[in-house]
Amino acid sequence: MLRIFKLMSTKYKVLSIFAIIFTILQALAFLLVPTFVSVLINFMANDTINSFSIFIWKIAVANSKEGIKLVSILLVITVLIGTTAGLASSYMAAHVSTGGARDVRNYLWKHLTTLSQKDIEYFSHAKIITRFTIDISRIQMGIISFLRTMIIGPANLILGLTFALLTNLNLSISFGILIPLLVITMIIFGLRLSKLFKQEQVAHDAINTESRENILGAKVIKSYNLEENQLIKFEKENINLSKISKKAWLSFNSMFNIIMLIANLVVVIIFGVGASSWKQTTNIAEHATLIGNINAFTQYTMIVVNGIVLTTMVLFNIYRASISTKRIFEIIDTKPDIPYIKSDKKISNGFIEFKNVTFKYYETSEKNVLENINFSVKPGETLGIIGPTGCGKSTIAKLMCLDFKTSIGEVLIDGNNIQEIDTDSLRTNISHVYQVPTILSGTIKSNLLFAKPDATEDEMIKATQMSCAYEYINRFSDKYEHELEQKGANLSGGQKQRLAIAQGLIRKPKILILDDSTSALDAKTEAIVRNNIKTEFKDANITTVIIAQKISSIIDADKIIVLHHGKISDIGTHNELMERNDLYREIALTQLGGENA
């Protein structure tokens, strides 16, 4: 939990210290109230008293009337100080908890952006979302509990016990019953609750996983009439979470009910001891003092009980926050598999070379996804990659972008190992356009500016014309200011792909990777896009890599790789492969027909 405070800005650390100071002041002020009330009772019951004691301090007064006036003023001042300190502490604690949670959330997000795709997939999207929402909310509660209740609870317990003993030593025998019973109760319920809180976190992860799958897979679920089946799966996880939460809160409430029962029994014991002491008193003054002491002692007993209850609550909150903190730092402590590199080695031409590359996504996997891959692409050339589904085509693209590191061998760009190239240069000079594009909510213009923040209007028009997106954009009344829904839900598949291609082109990269990114386009539009790219970038020496399922997408490439079971079956032009490669010829004849092929 203390590690969280290290992530906060200096402002919140300073406010935390002041919040603790004001909380202690509040606790001390309100702990004096029962003593002042006890003194007032003594003055009102006996008008012959000319002095009073506040613990070790004895104060003389002219008469009981003056004593009542002085004690009343002191009581009001004490309450005002306690209230003001409490309000100040609450404000500061709330400011620290919300601002601190924001700092943690920002730090977590910044670190998350440094992680590789492999690192993110290790945690899973659902668990990461849980850490940003539920876990940080619990940390926020833990911070405010630490700054407020963590001070008030123990202060009430320790100081209340001390003040009670100073008030009347005989009545303090009741604590010999109270404290052991309360400690035993808290240990029994504490062990049970700690187990339930851990189970609750796991159940939340499961709920988030199910929710995410159902949202992302809504179309598939509806098309196969799987609503009932998915509902049953979700209800199972939901019921499990409800059961665990119910058990936790029942245990929590049962514990506090038992604590209050014990406290009330102790009050009965206090009055029993007081009744016994009453018989031993001989005059009105002693009776008045005893009544005041019993009243003060009863209040201090409830303060002690309140201190135990608050301490228990804060320990549970901090325990839950510590679990969440541990989960947060699981991500923060993860060193990026692919670190951010500042280097003099930059992309200048876009010459790509794969040397003896072998790769598998997980070290425990038995089979390699790619095996002994060797090829090169010169600046200005177009490389086509084709092969059956699952043969590793997109994996080659991911290795070109350094989304993953090679298991064996190396990927070189302009003669430099890709893992040693400056990260900014790598990201700026490679445009990877995916089959399923990621369109963010906002306008068409804002999505284009994500790719190149300083793009001019002319550059946006040029890029969209090349990708054949210009025509449909102009059909919108607000054109480039047209609002897009999340994931571009108000665009068709082809429109999204054309916008994504425009994003890739507007950067004018050294390397352009089209990863099956024209799959939703008709043959005519696809041909126009390919021709536009070839014509416009003719003198720019851009290295183009086209990954496709369709022969028509790569037929004009300078060289084509035929990939099969993660290995290169052959490399050549369309005509060369038609002559010598059976797999390529089979794909071509199936798609194009004998005459066109």
Coordinates of C-alpha atoms in Angstrom, one line a residue:
M1 CA 0.0 0.0 0.0
L2 CA 2.8 2.4 0.8
R3 CA 4.2 1.9 -2.7
I4 CA 1.1 3.7 -4.0
F5 CA 2.2 6.9 -2.2
K6 CA 5.5 6.8 -4.0
L7 CA 3.7 7.1 -7.3
M8 CA 1.9 10.3 -6.1
S9 CA 3.1 13.8 -6.8
T10 CA 4.8 15.8 -4.0
K11 CA 1.6 17.9 -3.6
Y12 CA -0.4 14.9 -2.5
K13 CA 2.4 13.5 -0.3
V14 CA 2.4 16.9 1.6
L15 CA -1.4 16.9 1.9
S16 CA -1.3 13.4 3.3
I17 CA 0.9 14.6 6.2
F18 CA -1.4 17.5 7.0
A19 CA -4.4 15.2 6.7
I20 CA -2.9 12.9 9.3
I21 CA -2.0 15.8 11.7
F22 CA -5.6 17.2 11.5
T23 CA -7.1 13.7 12.0
I24 CA -5.0 13.3 15.2
L25 CA -6.1 16.8 16.4
Q26 CA -9.8 15.8 15.7
A27 CA -9.4 12.6 17.7
L28 CA -7.8 14.3 20.7
A29 CA -10.4 17.1 20.7
F30 CA -13.4 14.7 20.7
L31 CA -11.8 12.5 23.3
L32 CA -11.8 15.4 25.8
V33 CA -15.6 15.8 25.4
P34 CA -16.7 13.0 27.9
T35 CA -14.3 14.4 30.5
F36 CA -15.8 17.9 30.2
V37 CA -19.3 16.4 30.4
S38 CA -18.4 14.5 33.5
V39 CA -17.1 17.7 35.1
L40 CA -20.3 19.6 34.2
I41 CA -22.4 16.9 35.9
N42 CA -20.3 17.2 39.0
F43 CA -20.7 21.0 39.1
M44 CA -24.5 20.8 38.5
A45 CA -24.9 18.1 41.2
N46 CA -22.8 19.9 43.8
D47 CA -22.6 23.7 44.1
T48 CA -19.9 23.6 46.7
I49 CA -17.1 22.5 44.3
N50 CA -14.5 25.2 43.6
S51 CA -12.1 23.3 41.4
F52 CA -12.0 20.6 38.7
S53 CA -9.5 18.2 37.2
I54 CA -8.8 17.4 33.5
F55 CA -6.7 14.3 33.9
I56 CA -3.4 15.5 35.6
W57 CA -4.3 19.2 35.5
K58 CA -6.3 20.8 38.3
I59 CA -8.0 24.1 37.7
A60 CA -9.5 26.4 40.5
V61 CA -12.7 28.4 40.1
A62 CA -14.5 30.9 42.3
N63 CA -17.7 28.7 42.5
S64 CA -19.7 26.1 40.7
K65 CA -21.5 28.7 38.6
E66 CA -18.1 30.0 37.3
G67 CA -17.0 26.4 36.8
I68 CA -20.0 25.6 34.7
K69 CA -19.4 28.7 32.6
L70 CA -15.6 27.9 32.1
V71 CA -16.1 24.2 31.3
S72 CA -19.0 25.0 28.9
I73 CA -16.7 27.5 27.0
L74 CA -13.9 24.9 26.9
L75 CA -16.3 22.3 25.7
V76 CA -17.6 24.5 22.9
I77 CA -14.0 25.5 21.8
T78 CA -13.0 21.8 21.9
V79 CA -15.9 20.7 19.8
L80 CA -15.3 23.6 17.3
I81 CA -11.6 22.6 17.1
G82 CA -12.5 18.9 16.6
T83 CA -15.1 19.7 13.9
T84 CA -12.8 22.1 12.0
A85 CA -9.9 19.7 12.1
G86 CA -12.2 16.9 11.0
L87 CA -13.5 18.9 8.0
A88 CA -10.0 19.9 7.0
S89 CA -8.8 16.3 7.3
S90 CA -11.7 15.0 5.3
Y91 CA -11.2 17.5 2.6
M92 CA -7.5 16.8 2.3
A93 CA -8.0 13.0 2.5
A94 CA -10.6 13.1 -0.3
H95 CA -8.3 15.3 -2.4
V96 CA -5.4 12.9 -1.9
S97 CA -7.4 9.8 -2.5
T98 CA -9.0 11.1 -5.8
G99 CA -5.9 12.9 -7.0
G100 CA -3.6 10.0 -6.0
A101 CA -5.9 7.5 -7.7
R102 CA -5.6 9.7 -10.8
D103 CA -1.8 9.7 -10.6
V104 CA -1.8 5.9 -10.2
R105 CA -4.1 5.5 -13.2
N106 CA -2.0 7.8 -15.3
Y107 CA 1.2 6.0 -14.3
L108 CA -0.4 2.6 -15.0
W109 CA -1.5 3.8 -18.4
K110 CA 1.9 5.2 -19.3
H111 CA 3.6 2.0 -18.4
L112 CA 1.0 -0.1 -20.2
T113 CA 1.8 1.8 -23.4
T114 CA 5.4 0.7 -23.1
L115 CA 4.5 -3.0 -23.0
S116 CA 4.6 -5.2 -26.1
Q117 CA 1.7 -7.0 -27.5
K118 CA 3.0 -10.2 -25.9
D119 CA 3.1 -8.5 -22.4
I120 CA -0.5 -7.3 -22.8
E121 CA -1.8 -10.6 -23.9
Y122 CA -0.2 -12.2 -20.9
F123 CA -2.4 -10.2 -18.5
S124 CA -5.5 -10.4 -20.8
H125 CA -7.7 -7.4 -21.6
A126 CA -10.4 -8.2 -19.0
K127 CA -7.9 -8.3 -16.2
I128 CA -6.3 -5.0 -17.3
I129 CA -9.7 -3.3 -17.4
T130 CA -10.4 -4.6 -13.8
R131 CA -7.2 -3.1 -12.6
F132 CA -8.1 0.3 -14.1
T133 CA -11.6 0.3 -12.6
I134 CA -12.3 -1.9 -9.5
D135 CA -8.7 -2.2 -8.3
I136 CA -8.0 1.5 -8.5
S137 CA -11.3 2.3 -6.8
R138 CA -10.4 0.0 -3.9
I139 CA -7.0 1.7 -3.7
Q140 CA -8.8 5.0 -3.5
M141 CA -10.9 3.7 -0.6
G142 CA -7.7 2.4 1.0
I143 CA -6.0 5.8 0.8
I144 CA -8.9 7.6 2.4
S145 CA -9.2 4.9 5.1
F146 CA -5.4 5.1 5.7
L147 CA -5.4 8.9 6.1
R148 CA -8.6 9.1 8.2
T149 CA -9.9 6.0 9.8
M150 CA -6.4 4.4 10.3
I151 CA -5.6 7.4 12.6
I152 CA -9.0 7.8 14.3
G153 CA -9.5 4.1 15.0
P154 CA -6.3 3.4 16.8
A155 CA -6.4 6.8 18.5
N156 CA -9.9 6.2 19.8
L157 CA -8.8 2.7 21.0
I158 CA -5.6 3.7 22.7
L159 CA -6.5 7.2 24.0
G160 CA -10.0 6.1 24.9
L161 CA -8.6 3.3 27.0
T162 CA -6.1 5.6 28.6
F163 CA -8.7 8.3 29.5
A164 CA -11.0 5.7 30.8
L165 CA -8.4 4.3 33.2
L166 CA -7.6 7.9 34.3
T167 CA -11.3 8.5 34.9
N168 CA -11.9 5.5 37.2
L169 CA -9.6 2.6 37.8
N170 CA -12.3 0.4 39.5
L171 CA -14.6 0.5 36.5
S172 CA -11.7 -0.5 34.1
I173 CA -12.1 -4.2 35.1
S174 CA -14.8 -4.3 32.4
F175 CA -12.0 -4.0 29.8
G176 CA -10.7 -7.3 30.9
I177 CA -13.8 -8.8 29.4
L178 CA -14.3 -6.4 26.5
I179 CA -10.9 -6.6 24.8
P180 CA -10.3 -10.4 24.8
L181 CA -13.8 -11.0 23.4
L182 CA -13.4 -8.4 20.7
V183 CA -10.0 -9.7 19.6
I184 CA -11.2 -13.3 19.4
T185 CA -14.2 -12.1 17.3
M186 CA -12.1 -10.1 14.9
I187 CA -9.6 -12.9 14.4
I188 CA -12.3 -15.5 13.6
F189 CA -14.1 -13.2 11.2
G190 CA -10.9 -11.7 9.8
L191 CA -9.6 -15.0 8.6
R192 CA -12.9 -15.8 6.8
L193 CA -13.2 -12.4 5.2
S194 CA -9.6 -12.3 3.9
K195 CA -10.3 -15.5 2.0
L196 CA -13.6 -14.2 0.6
F197 CA -12.1 -10.9 -0.5
K198 CA -9.5 -12.8 -2.6
Q199 CA -12.2 -15.0 -4.2
E200 CA -14.3 -11.8 -4.9
Q201 CA -11.4 -10.3 -7.0
V202 CA -11.1 -13.5 -9.1
A203 CA -14.9 -13.5 -9.6
H204 CA -14.8 -9.9 -10.8
D205 CA -12.1 -10.8 -13.4
A206 CA -14.3 -13.7 -14.6
I207 CA -17.4 -11.4 -14.9
N208 CA -15.3 -8.8 -17.0
T209 CA -14.0 -11.6 -19.2
E210 CA -17.5 -12.9 -20.0
S211 CA -18.8 -9.3 -20.5
R212 CA -16.0 -8.5 -22.9
E213 CA -16.5 -11.7 -24.9
N214 CA -20.3 -11.1 -25.2
I215 CA -19.9 -7.4 -26.3
L216 CA -17.1 -8.1 -28.8
G217 CA -18.8 -11.3 -30.1
A218 CA -22.4 -9.8 -30.2
K219 CA -22.8 -10.4 -34.0
V220 CA -21.6 -14.0 -33.8
I221 CA -23.8 -14.7 -30.8
K222 CA -26.9 -13.4 -32.6
S223 CA -26.2 -15.1 -35.9
Y224 CA -25.9 -18.5 -34.2
N225 CA -28.7 -17.9 -31.7
L226 CA -26.4 -18.3 -28.8
E227 CA -28.0 -15.7 -26.6
E228 CA -29.5 -18.2 -24.2
N229 CA -26.2 -20.2 -24.0
Q230 CA -24.2 -17.1 -23.3
L231 CA -26.7 -15.9 -20.8
I232 CA -26.4 -19.2 -18.9
K233 CA -22.6 -18.8 -18.9
F234 CA -22.8 -15.2 -17.7
E235 CA -25.4 -16.0 -15.0
K236 CA -23.1 -18.7 -13.7
E237 CA -20.3 -16.2 -13.1
N238 CA -22.7 -13.6 -11.9
I239 CA -24.3 -16.0 -9.3
N240 CA -20.8 -17.0 -8.2
L241 CA -19.8 -13.3 -7.6
S242 CA -23.2 -12.7 -5.8
K243 CA -22.7 -15.6 -3.5
I244 CA -19.2 -14.6 -2.6
S245 CA -20.2 -11.0 -2.0
K246 CA -23.2 -12.1 0.0
K247 CA -21.0 -14.3 2.2
A248 CA -18.5 -11.5 2.7
W249 CA -21.1 -8.9 3.7
L250 CA -23.0 -11.3 6.0
S251 CA -19.7 -12.1 7.7
F252 CA -18.9 -8.4 8.0
N253 CA -22.3 -7.5 9.4
S254 CA -22.4 -10.4 11.8
M255 CA -19.0 -9.4 13.1
F256 CA -20.2 -5.9 13.9
N257 CA -23.4 -7.1 15.5
I258 CA -21.4 -9.4 17.8
I259 CA -19.1 -6.5 18.6
M260 CA -22.1 -4.2 19.6
L261 CA -23.6 -7.1 21.7
I262 CA -20.3 -7.4 23.6
A263 CA -20.1 -3.6 24.0
N264 CA -23.6 -3.4 25.5
L265 CA -22.9 -6.3 27.8
V266 CA -19.8 -4.4 29.0
V267 CA -22.0 -1.3 29.7
V268 CA -24.2 -3.5 31.9
I269 CA -21.1 -4.6 33.8
I270 CA -20.0 -1.0 34.2
F271 CA -23.3 -0.1 35.7
G272 CA -23.1 -3.2 37.9
V273 CA -19.6 -2.1 39.2
G274 CA -20.9 1.4 39.6
A275 CA -23.9 0.2 41.7
S276 CA -21.5 -1.7 43.9
S277 CA -19.4 1.5 44.3
W278 CA -22.5 3.6 45.0
K279 CA -23.1 1.6 48.2
Q280 CA -19.7 2.6 49.4
T281 CA -20.2 6.4 48.9
T282 CA -21.4 8.4 51.9
N283 CA -22.3 11.9 50.7
I284 CA -23.9 13.8 47.8
A285 CA -20.5 15.0 46.5
E286 CA -19.2 11.4 46.1
H287 CA -22.5 10.4 44.5
A288 CA -22.2 13.2 42.0
T289 CA -18.5 12.3 41.2
L290 CA -19.4 8.7 40.7
I291 CA -22.3 9.5 38.4
G292 CA -20.0 11.8 36.3
N293 CA -17.3 9.0 36.3
I294 CA -19.8 6.4 35.2
N295 CA -21.1 8.6 32.4
A296 CA -17.6 9.5 31.2
F297 CA -16.4 5.8 31.5
T298 CA -19.4 4.6 29.5
Q299 CA -18.7 7.1 26.8
Y300 CA -15.0 6.1 26.7
T301 CA -16.0 2.5 26.5
M302 CA -18.1 3.2 23.4
I303 CA -15.2 5.3 22.1
V304 CA -12.9 2.2 22.6
V305 CA -15.4 0.0 20.9
N306 CA -15.8 2.5 18.1
G307 CA -12.0 2.6 17.8
I308 CA -11.9 -1.2 17.5
V309 CA -14.7 -1.2 14.9
L310 CA -13.0 1.6 12.9
T311 CA -9.6 -0.1 13.1
T312 CA -11.2 -3.4 11.9
M313 CA -13.0 -1.6 9.0
V314 CA -9.8 0.2 7.9
L315 CA -7.8 -3.0 8.1
F316 CA -10.2 -4.7 5.8
N317 CA -10.2 -1.7 3.4
I318 CA -6.4 -1.6 3.5
Y319 CA -6.3 -5.4 3.0
R320 CA -8.5 -5.2 0.0
A321 CA -6.5 -2.2 -1.3
S322 CA -3.3 -4.1 -0.7
I323 CA -4.6 -7.0 -2.9
S324 CA -5.5 -4.4 -5.6
T325 CA -2.1 -2.7 -5.1
K326 CA -0.4 -6.0 -5.7
R327 CA -2.4 -6.6 -8.9
I328 CA -1.6 -3.0 -10.1
F329 CA 2.2 -3.6 -9.5
E330 CA 2.1 -6.9 -11.3
I331 CA 1.7 -4.7 -14.4
I332 CA 3.9 -1.8 -13.3
D333 CA 6.8 -4.2 -12.3
T334 CA 6.6 -5.9 -15.6
K335 CA 9.6 -4.9 -17.6
P336 CA 8.7 -4.4 -21.3
D337 CA 9.6 -7.4 -23.4
I338 CA 10.6 -4.9 -26.1
P339 CA 12.1 -1.8 -24.4
Y340 CA 11.9 1.8 -25.8
I341 CA 15.1 2.5 -27.6
K342 CA 16.9 5.8 -28.1
S343 CA 19.5 5.2 -30.8
D344 CA 21.4 6.7 -33.7
K345 CA 20.3 3.8 -35.8
K346 CA 17.3 5.0 -37.8
I347 CA 15.3 3.9 -40.8
S348 CA 16.6 5.8 -43.8
N349 CA 15.7 3.7 -46.9
G350 CA 13.4 0.8 -45.9
F351 CA 15.6 -2.1 -47.0
I352 CA 14.1 -5.2 -45.2
E353 CA 15.9 -8.5 -44.6
F354 CA 15.0 -11.6 -42.7
K355 CA 17.9 -13.8 -41.7
N356 CA 17.2 -17.4 -40.5
V357 CA 14.1 -16.2 -38.6
T358 CA 12.3 -18.8 -36.4
F359 CA 9.5 -17.7 -34.2
K360 CA 6.9 -19.0 -31.8
Y361 CA 4.5 -16.9 -29.6
Y362 CA 5.1 -18.8 -26.4
E363 CA 8.3 -20.5 -25.2
T364 CA 6.2 -23.5 -24.1
S365 CA 4.8 -24.0 -27.6
E366 CA 5.9 -27.3 -29.2
K367 CA 5.7 -26.0 -32.8
N368 CA 7.2 -22.9 -34.3
V369 CA 4.9 -20.5 -36.1
L370 CA 7.7 -19.5 -38.5
E371 CA 10.8 -21.6 -39.3
N372 CA 14.0 -20.6 -41.0
I373 CA 12.6 -17.6 -42.9
N374 CA 15.1 -15.9 -45.3
F375 CA 14.2 -13.1 -47.7
S376 CA 15.0 -9.4 -48.5
V377 CA 13.0 -6.5 -50.0
K378 CA 14.8 -3.5 -51.5
P379 CA 13.5 0.1 -51.2
G380 CA 10.9 0.8 -53.9
E381 CA 10.0 -2.9 -54.3
T382 CA 6.7 -4.6 -53.6
L383 CA 6.7 -7.9 -51.8
G384 CA 3.6 -10.1 -51.8
I385 CA 3.0 -12.8 -49.2
I386 CA 0.4 -15.5 -49.8
G387 CA -0.5 -18.9 -48.3
P388 CA -3.2 -20.9 -46.6
T389 CA -4.9 -19.5 -43.5
G390 CA -2.7 -19.9 -40.4
C391 CA 0.6 -20.3 -42.2
G392 CA 2.2 -17.3 -40.5
K393 CA 1.7 -14.4 -43.0
S394 CA 0.6 -11.8 -40.4
T395 CA 3.2 -13.0 -38.0
I396 CA 5.9 -11.9 -40.5
A397 CA 4.3 -8.4 -40.5
K398 CA 4.3 -8.3 -36.7
L399 CA 8.0 -9.1 -36.7
M400 CA 8.6 -6.3 -39.2
C401 CA 7.0 -3.9 -36.9
L402 CA 8.7 -5.3 -33.8
D403 CA 5.4 -6.2 -32.2
F404 CA 7.2 -9.4 -31.2
K405 CA 10.9 -10.4 -31.0
T406 CA 12.3 -13.3 -33.1
S407 CA 13.0 -16.5 -31.2
I408 CA 16.0 -17.3 -33.5
G409 CA 17.6 -15.2 -36.2
E410 CA 17.2 -11.5 -36.8
V411 CA 15.1 -8.9 -38.7
L412 CA 17.2 -6.2 -40.3
I413 CA 16.1 -2.8 -41.7
D414 CA 18.7 -0.8 -43.6
G415 CA 21.3 -3.3 -42.2
N416 CA 20.5 -2.7 -38.6
N417 CA 18.9 -5.2 -36.2
I418 CA 15.3 -4.1 -35.7
Q419 CA 15.7 -4.4 -31.9
E420 CA 18.5 -1.8 -32.0
I421 CA 16.7 0.8 -34.1
D422 CA 15.4 4.0 -32.5
T423 CA 11.8 3.4 -31.4
D424 CA 10.5 6.7 -32.7
S425 CA 12.1 6.2 -36.1
L426 CA 10.6 2.7 -36.3
R427 CA 7.1 3.8 -35.5
T428 CA 7.2 6.9 -37.7
N429 CA 8.6 5.1 -40.8
I430 CA 6.5 2.0 -40.8
S431 CA 2.7 2.0 -41.5
H432 CA 1.0 -1.3 -40.7
V433 CA -2.6 -1.4 -42.0
Y434 CA -4.5 -4.3 -40.5
Q435 CA -7.3 -6.4 -42.0
V436 CA -9.6 -5.4 -39.1
P437 CA -8.8 -1.7 -38.6
T438 CA -9.0 0.1 -35.3
I439 CA -11.2 3.2 -35.8
L440 CA -11.5 5.4 -32.8
S441 CA -14.5 7.5 -31.8
G442 CA -14.2 11.1 -33.0
T443 CA -14.3 12.6 -36.5
I444 CA -12.8 11.3 -39.8
K445 CA -10.3 14.2 -39.5
S446 CA -9.2 13.3 -36.0
N447 CA -8.6 9.7 -37.0
L448 CA -6.4 10.8 -39.9
L449 CA -4.6 13.2 -37.5
F450 CA -3.8 10.3 -35.2
A451 CA -1.5 9.0 -37.9
K452 CA 0.0 12.4 -38.6
P453 CA -0.8 15.1 -36.1
D454 CA 0.5 17.9 -38.4
A455 CA -1.2 16.8 -41.6
T456 CA -2.6 19.6 -43.7
E457 CA -6.0 19.5 -45.4
D458 CA -4.4 18.9 -48.8
E459 CA -2.5 15.9 -47.3
M460 CA -5.8 14.4 -45.9
I461 CA -7.5 14.9 -49.3
K462 CA -4.6 13.3 -51.1
A463 CA -4.4 10.3 -48.8
T464 CA -8.2 9.6 -48.9
Q465 CA -8.2 10.0 -52.7
M466 CA -5.4 7.4 -53.0
S467 CA -7.4 5.0 -50.7
C468 CA -10.7 5.6 -52.5
A469 CA -12.2 7.0 -49.3
Y470 CA -12.6 10.5 -50.7
E471 CA -15.8 9.6 -52.5
Y472 CA -17.8 8.4 -49.6
I473 CA -16.4 11.1 -47.2
N474 CA -17.7 13.7 -49.6
R475 CA -21.2 12.2 -49.4
F476 CA -21.4 13.2 -45.8
S477 CA -22.7 16.7 -45.3
D478 CA -19.9 17.5 -42.8
K479 CA -17.3 15.7 -44.8
Y480 CA -14.0 15.3 -42.7
E481 CA -15.8 16.5 -39.6
H482 CA -18.2 13.6 -39.8
E483 CA -18.5 11.9 -36.3
L484 CA -17.6 8.3 -36.1
E485 CA -18.9 5.9 -33.5
Q486 CA -16.6 3.7 -31.4
K487 CA -14.7 1.3 -33.7
G488 CA -16.3 3.1 -36.7
A489 CA -19.6 1.3 -36.1
N490 CA -21.4 3.7 -38.5
L491 CA -19.0 2.8 -41.4
S492 CA -19.1 -0.4 -43.5
G493 CA -16.2 -2.8 -43.5
G494 CA -14.9 -1.5 -46.8
Q495 CA -15.2 2.1 -45.7
K496 CA -13.2 1.4 -42.5
Q497 CA -10.5 -0.4 -44.5
R498 CA -10.2 2.5 -46.9
L499 CA -10.0 5.0 -44.0
A500 CA -7.3 2.8 -42.4
I501 CA -5.3 2.7 -45.6
A502 CA -5.5 6.5 -45.8
Q503 CA -4.1 6.6 -42.3
G504 CA -1.2 4.5 -43.4
L505 CA -0.6 6.6 -46.6
I506 CA -0.8 10.1 -45.0
R507 CA 2.4 9.4 -43.0
K508 CA 4.4 8.8 -46.3
P509 CA 6.3 6.0 -44.6
K510 CA 9.4 4.3 -45.8
I511 CA 7.7 0.9 -45.3
L512 CA 4.0 0.3 -46.0
I513 CA 2.5 -3.0 -44.8
L514 CA -1.0 -3.9 -46.1
D515 CA -2.0 -6.9 -44.0
D516 CA -5.0 -8.3 -45.9
S517 CA -6.3 -4.7 -45.6
T518 CA -8.3 -4.8 -48.8
S519 CA -10.2 -8.0 -48.1
A520 CA -13.5 -6.1 -47.8
L521 CA -13.0 -4.1 -51.1
D522 CA -14.4 -5.2 -54.4
A523 CA -11.9 -6.2 -57.1
K524 CA -12.3 -2.9 -59.0
T525 CA -11.8 -0.7 -56.0
E526 CA -8.9 -2.8 -54.8
A527 CA -7.2 -2.5 -58.2
I528 CA -7.6 1.3 -58.2
V529 CA -6.1 1.6 -54.6
R530 CA -3.1 -0.6 -55.7
N531 CA -2.6 1.5 -58.8
N532 CA -2.9 4.8 -56.9
I533 CA -0.2 3.7 -54.4
K534 CA 2.1 2.5 -57.1
T535 CA 1.7 5.7 -59.2
E536 CA 1.9 8.2 -56.3
F537 CA 4.8 6.5 -54.5
K538 CA 6.7 5.7 -57.7
D539 CA 9.5 8.1 -57.0
A540 CA 9.4 7.8 -53.2
N541 CA 11.1 4.4 -53.1
I542 CA 8.6 3.1 -50.5
T543 CA 9.0 -0.5 -49.6
T544 CA 5.5 -2.1 -49.9
V545 CA 4.6 -5.5 -48.3
I546 CA 1.2 -6.9 -49.3
I547 CA -0.2 -9.8 -47.3
A548 CA -3.2 -11.3 -49.0
Q549 CA -5.5 -14.3 -49.5
K550 CA -6.3 -13.2 -53.0
I551 CA -3.9 -13.6 -55.9
S552 CA -5.2 -10.4 -57.5
S553 CA -3.9 -8.4 -54.6
I554 CA -0.3 -9.5 -55.2
I555 CA -0.2 -10.4 -58.9
D556 CA 1.9 -7.3 -59.8
A557 CA 4.4 -7.6 -56.9
D558 CA 8.1 -7.6 -57.7
K559 CA 8.4 -10.8 -55.7
I560 CA 6.0 -13.1 -54.0
I561 CA 6.6 -15.4 -51.0
V562 CA 4.5 -18.6 -50.9
L563 CA 4.2 -19.5 -47.2
H564 CA 3.2 -23.0 -46.1
H565 CA 3.1 -24.4 -42.6
G566 CA 5.4 -21.5 -41.4
K567 CA 8.0 -22.2 -44.0
I568 CA 8.8 -20.5 -47.3
S569 CA 7.7 -22.8 -50.1
D570 CA 9.0 -20.5 -52.9
I571 CA 9.9 -17.0 -53.8
G572 CA 9.4 -15.4 -57.3
T573 CA 7.2 -13.4 -59.6
H574 CA 3.7 -14.4 -60.5
N575 CA 4.8 -16.0 -63.8
E576 CA 7.8 -17.8 -62.2
L577 CA 5.6 -19.3 -59.4
M578 CA 2.9 -20.3 -61.9
E579 CA 5.5 -22.4 -63.7
R580 CA 7.3 -24.0 -60.8
N581 CA 5.2 -23.9 -57.6
D582 CA 2.2 -26.3 -57.3
L583 CA 0.7 -24.6 -54.2
Y584 CA 0.7 -21.2 -55.8
R585 CA -0.6 -22.5 -59.1
E586 CA -3.4 -24.3 -57.3
I587 CA -4.4 -21.1 -55.5
A588 CA -4.2 -19.1 -58.8
L589 CA -6.3 -21.5 -60.8
T590 CA -8.9 -21.7 -58.1
Q591 CA -9.3 -17.9 -57.8
L592 CA -8.6 -16.7 -61.3
G593 CA -9.5 -19.7 -63.5
G594 CA -7.3 -21.3 -66.1
E595 CA -7.7 -18.6 -68.7
N596 CA -6.9 -15.6 -66.5
A597 CA -4.1 -17.2 -64.6

